[in-house]
XYZ file of C-alpha atoms in Angstrom:
722
model
C 0.000 0.000 0.000
C 2.917 2.280 0.665
C 3.808 2.297 -3.032
C 0.343 3.497 -3.974
C 0.766 6.589 -1.860
C 3.621 7.652 -4.136
C 1.542 7.047 -7.276
C -1.742 8.656 -6.225
C -1.340 12.382 -5.778
C -2.897 13.856 -2.645
C -2.872 10.688 -0.523
C -0.977 10.902 2.769
C 1.558 8.199 3.755
C -0.378 5.441 5.509
C 1.901 5.431 8.540
C 0.833 9.006 9.367
C -2.822 8.044 9.912
C -3.290 8.354 13.654
C -6.779 7.068 14.471
C -9.506 5.026 12.714
C -6.935 2.818 10.975
C -9.451 0.200 9.803
C -11.793 2.714 8.177
C -8.941 4.643 6.586
C -7.451 1.433 5.211
C -10.738 0.474 3.552
C -11.218 3.980 2.148
C -7.560 4.100 1.074
C -7.906 0.935 -1.013
C -11.073 2.267 -2.650
C -9.487 5.619 -3.542
C -6.368 3.972 -4.938
C -8.335 1.675 -7.220
C -10.721 4.358 -8.461
C -7.895 6.869 -8.966
C -5.787 4.401 -10.957
C -8.700 3.822 -13.353
C -9.838 7.442 -13.514
C -7.727 8.415 -16.583
C -9.168 5.505 -18.584
C -12.701 6.383 -17.480
C -12.144 10.038 -18.355
C -10.871 9.247 -21.856
C -13.797 6.876 -22.541
C -16.631 9.050 -21.277
C -19.392 10.091 -23.663
C -19.467 13.769 -24.562
C -23.063 14.196 -23.458
C -23.956 16.396 -20.492
C -24.930 13.442 -18.293
C -21.525 11.815 -18.900
C -19.686 14.978 -17.928
C -21.870 15.385 -14.815
C -21.171 11.794 -13.754
C -17.427 12.267 -14.268
C -17.468 15.476 -12.212
C -19.356 13.629 -9.483
C -16.728 10.862 -9.506
C -13.888 13.366 -9.302
C -15.677 15.150 -6.467
C -15.980 11.838 -4.594
C -12.250 11.138 -5.005
C -11.330 14.632 -3.786
C -13.562 14.330 -0.714
C -12.185 10.889 0.158
C -8.591 12.166 -0.130
C -9.486 15.143 2.038
C -10.875 12.824 4.712
C -7.729 10.665 4.690
C -5.601 13.820 4.945
C -7.736 14.955 7.893
C -7.163 11.645 9.709
C -3.447 12.025 9.037
C -3.022 15.606 10.254
C -5.751 16.171 12.825
C -5.649 15.887 16.604
C -5.941 12.342 17.965
C -8.337 13.503 20.685
C -10.549 15.361 18.211
C -10.573 12.400 15.825
C -11.701 10.101 18.652
C -14.382 12.570 19.745
C -15.762 12.823 16.204
C -15.453 9.109 15.403
C -19.080 8.739 14.343
C -18.742 11.689 11.986
C -15.624 10.124 10.425
C -17.538 6.852 10.046
C -20.400 8.699 8.358
C -18.023 10.575 6.025
C -16.351 7.298 4.997
C -19.734 5.815 4.121
C -20.760 8.974 2.282
C -17.526 8.936 0.235
C -18.157 5.322 -0.692
C -21.765 6.140 -1.680
C -20.695 9.079 -3.862
C -18.112 6.963 -5.673
C -20.591 4.117 -6.140
C -23.328 6.416 -7.449
C -21.082 8.105 -10.022
C -19.508 4.821 -11.188
C -22.970 3.274 -11.651
C -23.891 6.186 -13.906
C -20.672 5.959 -15.909
C -20.827 2.160 -16.267
C -23.568 2.308 -18.891
C -21.718 4.953 -20.940
C -18.350 3.260 -21.581
C -17.089 0.297 -23.663
C -17.858 -3.213 -22.422
C -14.343 -4.038 -21.170
C -14.132 -0.876 -19.106
C -17.714 -1.390 -17.898
C -16.694 -4.837 -16.621
C -13.734 -3.314 -14.783
C -15.997 -0.651 -13.260
C -18.397 -3.410 -12.193
C -15.568 -4.991 -10.184
C -14.773 -1.657 -8.533
C -18.440 -1.178 -7.631
C -18.499 -4.655 -6.084
C -15.447 -3.730 -3.981
C -17.120 -0.502 -2.913
C -20.230 -2.335 -1.762
C -18.205 -4.874 0.199
C -16.109 -2.233 1.970
C -16.838 -2.427 5.708
C -16.450 0.592 7.973
C -16.667 0.410 11.751
C -15.102 2.085 14.768
C -12.280 0.446 16.678
C -13.687 -0.448 20.141
C -10.814 1.241 22.025
C -11.123 4.428 19.991
C -14.914 4.362 20.347
C -14.470 4.048 24.115
C -12.071 7.018 24.104
C -14.651 9.087 22.223
C -17.365 8.161 24.707
C -15.178 9.127 27.689
C -14.312 12.452 26.037
C -17.987 13.221 25.395
C -18.823 12.501 29.041
C -15.962 14.739 30.147
C -17.163 17.571 27.885
C -20.690 17.034 29.150
C -19.503 17.521 32.745
C -17.437 20.518 31.722
C -20.331 22.166 29.899
C -23.038 21.454 32.500
C -23.607 22.437 36.078
C -22.304 19.065 37.291
C -19.119 19.485 39.316
C -16.219 17.716 37.634
C -13.667 16.642 40.227
C -9.961 16.612 39.418
C -9.900 12.906 40.185
C -12.613 12.208 37.574
C -10.855 14.352 34.967
C -7.532 12.597 35.596
C -9.171 9.166 35.379
C -10.843 10.136 32.099
C -7.701 11.491 30.457
C -5.747 8.438 31.640
C -8.303 6.115 29.983
C -8.292 8.167 26.782
C -4.509 8.361 26.524
C -4.270 4.612 27.066
C -6.881 3.866 24.370
C -5.266 6.264 21.895
C -1.644 5.363 22.716
C -0.646 8.868 23.879
C 2.037 7.406 26.110
C 5.159 9.549 25.778
C 6.337 13.135 25.945
C 6.849 13.043 22.167
C 3.275 11.869 21.579
C 1.980 14.610 23.884
C 3.998 17.251 22.032
C 2.690 16.076 18.647
C -0.882 16.123 19.955
C -0.534 19.664 21.327
C 0.795 20.864 17.973
C -2.080 19.165 16.152
C -4.601 20.856 18.430
C -3.026 24.261 17.806
C -3.112 23.727 14.033
C -6.795 22.843 14.257
C -7.439 25.989 16.300
C -5.895 28.088 13.549
C -7.868 26.214 10.913
C -11.286 26.661 12.547
C -10.870 30.374 13.166
C -13.283 32.607 15.047
C -16.356 31.518 13.063
C -16.610 28.158 14.842
C -16.530 29.033 18.554
C -18.011 25.724 19.790
C -15.228 23.709 18.139
C -12.571 26.118 19.373
C -13.849 25.733 22.945
C -13.463 21.956 22.680
C -9.903 22.247 21.340
C -8.897 24.748 24.031
C -10.353 22.416 26.652
C -8.253 19.534 25.288
C -5.131 21.694 25.262
C -5.669 22.686 28.887
C -6.142 19.045 29.855
C -2.855 18.047 28.252
C -1.006 20.955 29.827
C -2.389 20.116 33.250
C -2.094 16.323 33.218
C 0.488 15.670 30.495
C 3.394 14.887 32.781
C 1.286 12.607 34.973
C 0.109 10.663 31.909
C 3.631 10.228 30.549
C 4.998 9.063 33.907
C 2.098 6.648 34.540
C 2.412 5.016 31.142
C 6.199 5.072 30.904
C 6.564 1.435 31.870
C 3.868 0.333 29.420
C 5.487 2.312 26.619
C 8.870 0.769 27.395
C 7.461 -2.738 27.233
C 5.848 -1.948 23.893
C 9.148 -0.670 22.464
C 10.819 -3.845 23.677
C 8.321 -6.083 21.910
C 9.503 -6.713 18.315
C 6.102 -8.143 17.412
C 4.110 -5.085 18.504
C 1.792 -3.835 15.725
C 0.493 -0.277 16.083
C -1.841 -0.168 13.102
C -2.230 -3.686 11.713
C -4.799 -2.492 9.177
C -2.211 -0.391 7.354
C 0.378 -3.104 6.682
C -1.027 -4.436 3.411
C -3.650 -3.822 0.737
C -5.330 -7.161 1.465
C -6.813 -6.261 4.815
C -8.744 -9.023 6.550
C -11.203 -7.340 8.912
C -11.293 -10.351 11.203
C -7.562 -11.112 11.343
C -7.185 -9.670 14.832
C -9.245 -12.425 16.436
C -8.716 -15.370 14.086
C -5.384 -16.084 15.774
C -7.127 -16.764 19.056
C -8.789 -20.181 19.035
C -10.927 -19.441 22.094
C -12.334 -16.331 20.434
C -13.014 -18.250 17.228
C -15.089 -20.750 19.173
C -17.098 -18.000 20.883
C -17.652 -15.931 17.749
C -18.699 -18.862 15.578
C -21.725 -19.731 17.733
C -25.049 -18.700 16.165
C -26.533 -18.093 19.637
C -24.909 -15.253 21.611
C -22.686 -16.587 24.435
C -24.002 -16.066 27.940
C -21.067 -13.755 28.669
C -22.447 -11.275 26.098
C -25.828 -11.007 27.868
C -26.443 -8.461 30.631
C -27.735 -10.280 33.761
C -30.075 -7.359 34.494
C -31.657 -6.747 31.075
C -31.160 -10.227 29.541
C -30.073 -8.495 26.316
C -26.845 -8.226 24.344
C -24.706 -5.555 25.945
C -24.075 -2.320 24.052
C -21.683 -0.772 26.579
C -20.408 -3.492 29.000
C -18.719 -2.440 32.256
C -17.060 -4.403 35.070
C -18.025 -3.655 38.682
C -16.030 -4.344 41.853
C -17.249 -7.973 42.079
C -15.738 -8.745 38.675
C -19.149 -9.216 37.003
C -20.000 -7.447 33.726
C -23.251 -5.512 33.135
C -24.754 -3.052 30.673
C -23.614 0.411 31.802
C -27.072 1.981 31.844
C -28.691 -0.831 33.818
C -26.016 -1.199 36.499
C -26.092 2.571 36.950
C -29.851 2.371 37.490
C -29.250 -0.465 39.997
C -26.844 1.709 41.980
C -29.070 4.802 41.671
C -31.897 2.784 43.253
C -29.817 2.517 46.430
C -28.321 -0.985 46.000
C -24.739 -1.621 47.109
C -24.521 -5.327 46.166
C -23.710 -7.229 42.983
C -27.048 -8.166 41.334
C -25.747 -11.559 40.228
C -23.761 -12.711 43.290
C -25.466 -10.599 46.008
C -21.981 -9.814 47.363
C -21.694 -6.437 49.114
C -19.473 -4.207 47.017
C -16.535 -2.258 48.476
C -17.338 0.606 46.062
C -19.862 1.468 43.364
C -17.377 2.301 40.618
C -17.160 0.465 37.306
C -14.760 0.235 34.359
C -15.454 -0.273 30.660
C -14.926 -3.870 29.538
C -13.424 -3.043 26.144
C -12.410 -6.645 25.461
C -15.982 -7.830 25.931
C -17.320 -4.977 23.805
C -14.879 -5.838 21.029
C -16.032 -9.476 21.038
C -19.722 -8.491 21.009
C -19.160 -6.138 18.060
C -17.377 -8.875 16.101
C -19.956 -11.532 16.941
C -22.745 -9.137 15.894
C -20.987 -8.358 12.598
C -20.472 -12.054 11.813
C -24.125 -12.927 12.456
C -25.704 -9.695 11.100
C -27.164 -8.785 14.495
C -27.806 -5.184 15.522
C -27.125 -4.185 19.136
C -29.164 -1.022 19.895
C -28.116 1.588 22.423
C -30.452 1.062 25.425
C -30.360 4.790 26.154
C -31.759 5.464 22.697
C -34.496 2.884 23.148
C -35.441 4.466 26.446
C -35.383 7.916 24.838
C -37.888 6.834 22.210
C -40.402 6.117 24.962
C -40.352 9.722 26.104
C -43.319 11.821 25.030
C -45.058 15.087 25.581
C -46.927 13.454 28.444
C -43.857 13.836 30.655
C -44.039 17.651 30.416
C -46.020 18.988 33.351
C -45.034 22.620 33.596
C -43.989 25.552 31.481
C -40.560 25.392 33.121
C -39.462 22.646 30.744
C -40.063 25.035 27.866
C -38.650 28.187 29.422
C -35.674 26.973 31.470
C -33.585 26.385 28.364
C -34.372 29.917 27.214
C -33.280 31.670 30.387
C -29.589 31.438 29.545
C -30.263 33.267 26.291
C -32.022 36.313 27.806
C -34.477 36.203 24.918
C -37.172 38.882 24.590
C -40.007 36.403 25.132
C -43.245 37.302 26.877
C -44.658 34.327 28.800
C -47.200 36.291 30.785
C -50.117 34.667 28.977
C -48.670 31.158 28.712
C -50.423 28.319 30.472
C -49.764 24.602 30.216
C -52.409 22.490 31.907
C -51.866 18.836 32.760
C -54.835 16.500 33.063
C -54.093 13.411 35.182
C -56.794 11.374 33.444
C -55.595 11.861 29.880
C -52.138 13.378 30.516
C -53.015 15.775 27.712
C -50.796 18.755 27.111
C -52.511 21.967 26.048
C -50.475 25.035 25.304
C -51.537 28.636 24.882
C -48.856 31.071 23.890
C -49.481 34.754 23.444
C -49.183 36.525 20.124
C -46.380 38.631 21.606
C -43.969 35.651 21.748
C -41.175 36.318 19.268
C -37.665 35.069 18.446
C -35.131 37.555 17.107
C -31.420 37.966 16.393
C -30.531 37.802 20.124
C -31.189 34.067 20.026
C -28.914 33.697 17.022
C -26.078 35.801 18.399
C -25.840 34.075 21.784
C -26.566 30.484 20.820
C -23.063 29.352 19.802
C -21.532 30.631 23.058
C -23.654 28.302 25.213
C -22.474 24.950 26.608
C -23.694 21.957 24.582
C -26.387 20.964 27.095
C -27.824 24.473 27.021
C -27.803 24.482 23.212
C -29.741 21.190 23.183
C -32.279 22.500 25.686
C -32.655 25.749 23.739
C -33.297 23.955 20.447
C -35.834 21.672 22.134
C -37.561 24.699 23.623
C -37.667 26.590 20.326
C -39.032 23.501 18.576
C -41.874 23.233 21.101
C -42.561 26.937 20.829
C -42.768 26.981 17.040
C -44.878 23.833 16.809
C -47.514 25.178 19.200
C -47.638 28.805 18.128
C -47.974 29.819 14.474
C -47.543 33.523 15.273
C -44.013 33.012 16.590
C -42.730 32.294 13.055
C -43.095 35.900 11.960
C -40.185 37.141 14.071
C -37.558 34.691 12.792
C -34.780 35.823 10.389
C -34.858 32.807 8.069
C -31.290 32.697 6.721
C -29.526 32.900 10.084
C -32.018 30.595 11.752
C -31.618 27.861 9.111
C -27.829 28.084 9.355
C -28.049 27.888 13.159
C -30.141 24.698 13.022
C -27.900 23.072 10.421
C -24.802 23.990 12.432
C -26.382 22.471 15.535
C -27.343 19.351 13.567
C -23.770 18.979 12.270
C -22.343 19.307 15.788
C -24.862 16.760 17.088
C -23.842 14.386 14.301
C -20.126 14.901 14.995
C -20.710 14.256 18.714
C -22.925 11.223 17.992
C -25.666 12.792 20.126
C -28.676 10.951 18.699
C -31.240 12.768 20.835
C -29.907 16.121 19.664
C -29.948 14.907 16.040
C -33.600 13.934 16.443
C -34.488 17.352 17.898
C -32.500 19.196 15.225
C -34.157 17.232 12.420
C -37.649 17.866 13.793
C -36.982 21.589 14.067
C -35.413 21.791 10.605
C -38.415 19.983 9.124
C -40.783 22.492 10.718
C -38.757 25.346 9.217
C -38.486 24.050 5.638
C -42.145 22.990 5.697
C -43.569 26.266 6.955
C -41.092 28.728 5.442
C -40.730 27.856 1.766
C -38.010 30.441 1.131
C -35.778 28.793 3.750
C -34.774 25.978 1.365
C -32.555 28.386 -0.577
C -30.352 28.798 2.513
C -29.326 25.120 2.661
C -25.766 24.839 1.320
C -24.242 22.077 -0.806
C -22.284 20.351 1.973
C -25.359 20.456 4.204
C -27.233 18.289 1.708
C -24.419 15.804 2.250
C -25.047 15.937 5.997
C -28.738 15.162 5.461
C -27.822 12.311 3.087
C -25.525 10.788 5.708
C -28.406 10.722 8.205
C -30.306 8.258 5.985
C -28.056 5.551 7.403
C -28.824 6.348 11.072
C -31.593 6.104 13.650
C -33.008 9.437 12.422
C -33.467 8.215 8.828
C -37.224 8.804 8.990
C -36.763 12.436 10.007
C -34.017 12.937 7.385
C -36.354 11.548 4.708
C -39.052 14.006 5.773
C -36.643 16.929 5.366
C -35.348 15.721 1.990
C -38.933 15.076 0.909
C -39.872 18.666 1.660
C -36.750 19.961 -0.120
C -37.456 17.761 -3.144
C -40.719 19.681 -3.679
C -38.554 22.605 -4.807
C -36.961 22.203 -8.220
C -33.865 24.196 -7.279
C -33.028 21.596 -4.614
C -33.253 18.554 -6.896
C -29.692 18.560 -8.239
C -28.239 19.221 -4.796
C -30.088 16.225 -3.344
C -29.005 13.946 -6.191
C -25.370 15.099 -6.070
C -25.172 14.646 -2.283
C -25.177 10.845 -2.502
C -28.688 10.650 -1.070
C -29.834 8.393 -3.924
C -27.631 5.561 -2.667
C -29.206 5.851 0.787
C -32.707 5.962 -0.716
C -32.009 2.906 -2.894
C -30.784 1.078 0.225
C -34.059 1.930 1.943
C -35.996 0.442 -0.977
C -33.905 -2.726 -0.645
C -34.498 -2.912 3.112
C -38.283 -2.584 2.591
C -38.777 -1.004 6.022
C -42.450 -0.133 5.663
C -42.502 3.255 7.381
C -39.592 4.511 5.259
C -40.771 3.320 1.842
C -43.445 5.947 1.155
C -41.271 9.001 1.997
C -38.391 7.494 -0.014
C -40.647 6.960 -3.036
C -42.074 10.460 -2.668
C -38.557 11.902 -2.995
C -37.843 9.774 -6.082
C -41.144 10.836 -7.602
C -40.297 14.503 -7.102
C -36.720 14.161 -8.349
C -37.663 12.124 -11.421
C -40.119 14.840 -12.463
C -37.218 17.299 -12.830
C -35.562 16.765 -16.204
C -32.196 18.118 -15.042
C -32.032 15.538 -12.221
C -33.039 12.526 -14.280
C -29.434 11.924 -15.367
C -28.509 11.044 -11.787
C -31.057 8.203 -11.687
C -30.030 5.007 -13.489
C -33.255 3.322 -14.652
C -31.761 -0.177 -14.854
C -30.735 0.093 -11.177
C -33.943 1.639 -9.861
C -36.733 -0.098 -11.792
C -36.105 -3.656 -10.454
C -36.363 -2.243 -6.921
C -39.826 -0.829 -7.683
C -41.444 -4.019 -9.015
C -42.134 -5.668 -5.589
C -43.611 -2.399 -4.323
C -46.407 -2.438 -6.930
C -48.078 -5.105 -4.780
C -48.814 -2.470 -2.120
C -51.688 -0.233 -3.269
C -50.442 2.655 -1.133
C -47.040 2.567 -2.883
C -48.098 1.650 -6.429
C -49.133 5.237 -7.216
C -45.635 6.520 -6.415
C -44.010 3.700 -8.408
C -46.048 4.306 -11.565
C -45.478 8.082 -11.309
C -41.706 7.496 -11.073
C -41.742 5.201 -14.115
C -43.810 7.677 -16.087
C -41.426 10.548 -15.222
C -38.398 8.491 -16.201
C -39.927 7.374 -19.499
C -40.944 10.936 -20.357
C -37.368 12.163 -20.197
C -35.219 9.133 -20.971
C -35.271 6.645 -23.851
C -33.015 4.361 -21.791
C -35.776 4.187 -19.166
C -38.292 2.875 -21.699
C -35.903 0.111 -22.708
C -35.307 -0.713 -19.025
C -39.074 -0.979 -18.446
C -39.368 -3.490 -21.286
C -36.263 -5.432 -20.208
C -37.100 -5.698 -16.492
C -38.938 -8.890 -15.583
C -42.458 -8.233 -14.356
C -42.428 -4.500 -15.058
C -44.895 -4.402 -17.959
C -47.111 -6.872 -16.083
C -47.120 -4.587 -13.014
C -48.025 -1.599 -15.208
C -50.768 -3.544 -16.955
C -52.408 -4.461 -13.641
C -52.910 -0.779 -12.898
C -55.205 -0.487 -15.917
C -57.812 -2.321 -13.844
C -57.517 0.027 -10.851
C -60.105 2.652 -10.032
C -57.504 5.382 -9.630
C -57.846 7.559 -12.750
C -54.414 9.177 -12.418
C -52.667 5.800 -12.060
C -54.564 4.571 -15.127
C -53.397 7.568 -17.144
C -49.757 7.070 -16.104
C -49.930 3.353 -16.969
C -51.460 4.007 -20.398
C -48.895 6.756 -21.071
C -45.972 4.407 -20.390
C -47.406 1.600 -22.518
C -48.109 4.027 -25.357
C -44.537 5.362 -25.230
C -43.200 1.787 -25.414
C -45.392 0.768 -28.318
C -44.612 3.986 -30.186
C -40.892 3.336 -29.842
C -40.460 -0.292 -30.967
C -42.683 -2.854 -32.626
C -41.379 -5.694 -30.460
C -42.569 -3.799 -27.392
C -46.117 -4.036 -28.762
C -45.927 -7.818 -28.532
C -44.731 -7.637 -24.897
C -47.655 -5.364 -24.054
C -50.178 -7.584 -25.849
C -48.969 -10.635 -23.910
C -50.217 -9.012 -20.694
C -53.849 -8.986 -21.889
C -54.262 -5.214 -21.843
C -57.068 -4.896 -24.436
C -60.069 -5.127 -22.020
C -58.565 -2.587 -19.654
C -57.674 -0.210 -22.488
C -61.177 -0.459 -23.970
C -62.699 0.390 -20.599
C -60.371 3.368 -20.102
C -61.012 4.638 -23.652
C -64.690 4.919 -22.688
C -64.618 5.741 -18.970
C -61.192 7.150 -18.112
C -60.287 10.796 -17.596
C -59.729 12.932 -20.675
C -55.995 12.327 -20.992
C -56.292 8.592 -20.373
C -59.107 8.234 -22.909
C -57.026 9.895 -25.627
C -53.969 7.757 -24.893
C -55.911 4.508 -24.541
C -57.623 5.074 -27.906
C -54.303 5.772 -29.614
C -52.686 2.718 -28.000
C -55.537 0.483 -29.130
C -55.088 1.783 -32.668
C -51.345 0.993 -32.607
C -51.896 -2.475 -31.166
C -54.649 -3.177 -33.693
C -52.390 -2.058 -36.507
C -49.564 -4.264 -35.230
C -51.693 -7.402 -34.873
C -53.196 -6.872 -38.342
C -49.705 -6.736 -39.827
C -50.283 -3.302 -41.334
C -46.879 -2.024 -40.251
C -44.791 -5.082 -41.188
C -43.039 -3.236 -43.976
C -41.950 -0.468 -41.610
C -40.842 -2.703 -38.715
C -37.102 -2.273 -39.201
C -37.393 1.449 -39.559
C -39.518 1.788 -36.422
C -37.402 -0.332 -34.077
C -35.114 2.458 -33.046
C -37.474 5.316 -33.738
C -37.946 7.909 -31.084
C -41.397 8.075 -29.456
C -44.080 9.583 -31.612
C -45.321 11.524 -28.629
C -44.906 12.278 -24.953
C -46.775 14.436 -22.462
C -45.390 17.551 -24.101
C -46.724 16.445 -27.509
C -49.812 14.237 -26.919
C -51.901 12.685 -29.708
C -55.171 14.275 -30.656
C -58.248 12.086 -30.413
C -61.078 12.130 -32.895
C -64.483 10.552 -33.084
C -63.443 8.983 -36.389
C -60.687 6.995 -34.628
C -63.139 5.406 -32.206
C -65.556 4.521 -35.038
C -62.733 3.084 -37.121
C -61.650 0.791 -34.273
C -65.248 -0.321 -33.664
C -65.744 -1.192 -37.321
C -62.450 -3.075 -37.462
C -63.432 -5.102 -34.432
C -66.809 -5.943 -35.957
C -65.204 -7.152 -39.186
C -62.778 -9.320 -37.215
C -65.677 -11.018 -35.386
C -67.455 -11.786 -38.646
């Protein structure tokens, strides 16, 4: 792999990558392979606008992936650990961008190159990205430390020292040289962020102060460990970066005991929390030596217990330590058996509702730090014990102005989260409060908050931010113009998380605006939406299809959608009446703007049959779309007429020609004429000429019906019967 770094311009030496070695190795291999083939792809591209757009998208994906690798090479180790989830998301987004652009290009190049691209796409799809357990643990400890620092909770020196000791051990900051390098990295990041990103600067300054205060203690404590590591000739710092052929499971295959545990289809008892009887997400060891889920053992202690739940032994203390070895094994077992281990805190958070709010304090406390000009004199929130119903009355004088925007970024993270939650509640329950909001600054504030929440892996904050952003883009149509290009990428990355439903709602609202279509398509969101169609998660299918329907109706976005990739995913969804309308609208939009789409409809197994079934539905609009598609096919190639006839469409078309809406009647009559002409052999002499003919009509140039046409068909049918 080291040789590739010399060949591919812009890639850092692999040995300089400090954290997230596994993810960087996977991304590194992908970038190297795509970059090596880029000149050949560039020279073979078609000169059409869609080919140039796809090539630009591919180049953009390569540049972003290189930038991410450079970031992991130069950035602060502490900051990289803190933002691990964001790095993971960016790796996945880079892969999705590369995959999307290569899929578009694949159909535009010679066969041999297309086959090579197919292999690259297969490698992209098999690339696995996940966080190293030790580095994930370091990030969690840092978030907890920042949480204490930013809240009213007193953070003792002992707790801070314990946290920084754990982090430095996980991240191998074990010498004076390593400390010096980390301090320099933090200072470079400070210069890079500048004064426009105060929340990030506060985090970096906090890290610098920690290292200055506890640096010597850390180096002295870990001196012996560092010496033993230097004396071990077999010590591997970053095993993922030794070779191109990285085996993601090599670190535990050498251990026979681990192989036995991980190969079992049923989770070993050691992986199950004795309190919750579930796979552990964050296992910790208590003083008795037993391992429990962090959240549940904390609840046990908070309830006043001072014994081990499993052994009933009285504990000398109530402290606990992360069991990183156990967590590593659980992660690997889950990956091998395709099992998801949810965060129990998130599951508990989902159970929270408005019913828990019993006073106006929950809405106003988060605002107090901001000194906002809000009048709550006429606000009353009444709680009924029988129905636990929340009713809110907020006076017309309640307003938000620039004071909120100017002070928000200076608040601690907890206060920011509370403020956003409070504003969300305020705006949802009071329509008048929207009039005082400066749209541009407010949208940028929400998106900045959402990005920080994503970087900090704060799922609750991401949920709140998404809900607030949806309210804004839904109720203030002009606000969509303030969403920047990279922020579409942020929303696309959320499609792969627990807030995918909320992200789909936002993208769905944005997709209603034509100016947003290209930005959504170029962000890599299509890959996430296609994955949702494959997963067939019921509650996500309709919003995903709604976005595709909107995007496909924009001619300038159609080039981003590859019909041969999308259409097979739609066929199973025609079985659901609630989804069939979206599917047929998408097909109709694609066929209107793309000859390749019409061929894909004919070539995809079951597609014409699914369209034909809609002729029998009572929905007039669906009927019109179905007839339009079939008419476009039959107008394009004679052999398509035979495929349509095989589905027994004549009765449905006759019914629509008499009883459908105006557009459907015209199209059905014309289609019947074409099919009649084909079966009678009247066009046999023109078959070769018509095979590759462009459609005789589309929605911009529809056929004109006449009474004579209907009479002609009736007479022809009568003669045939005789």
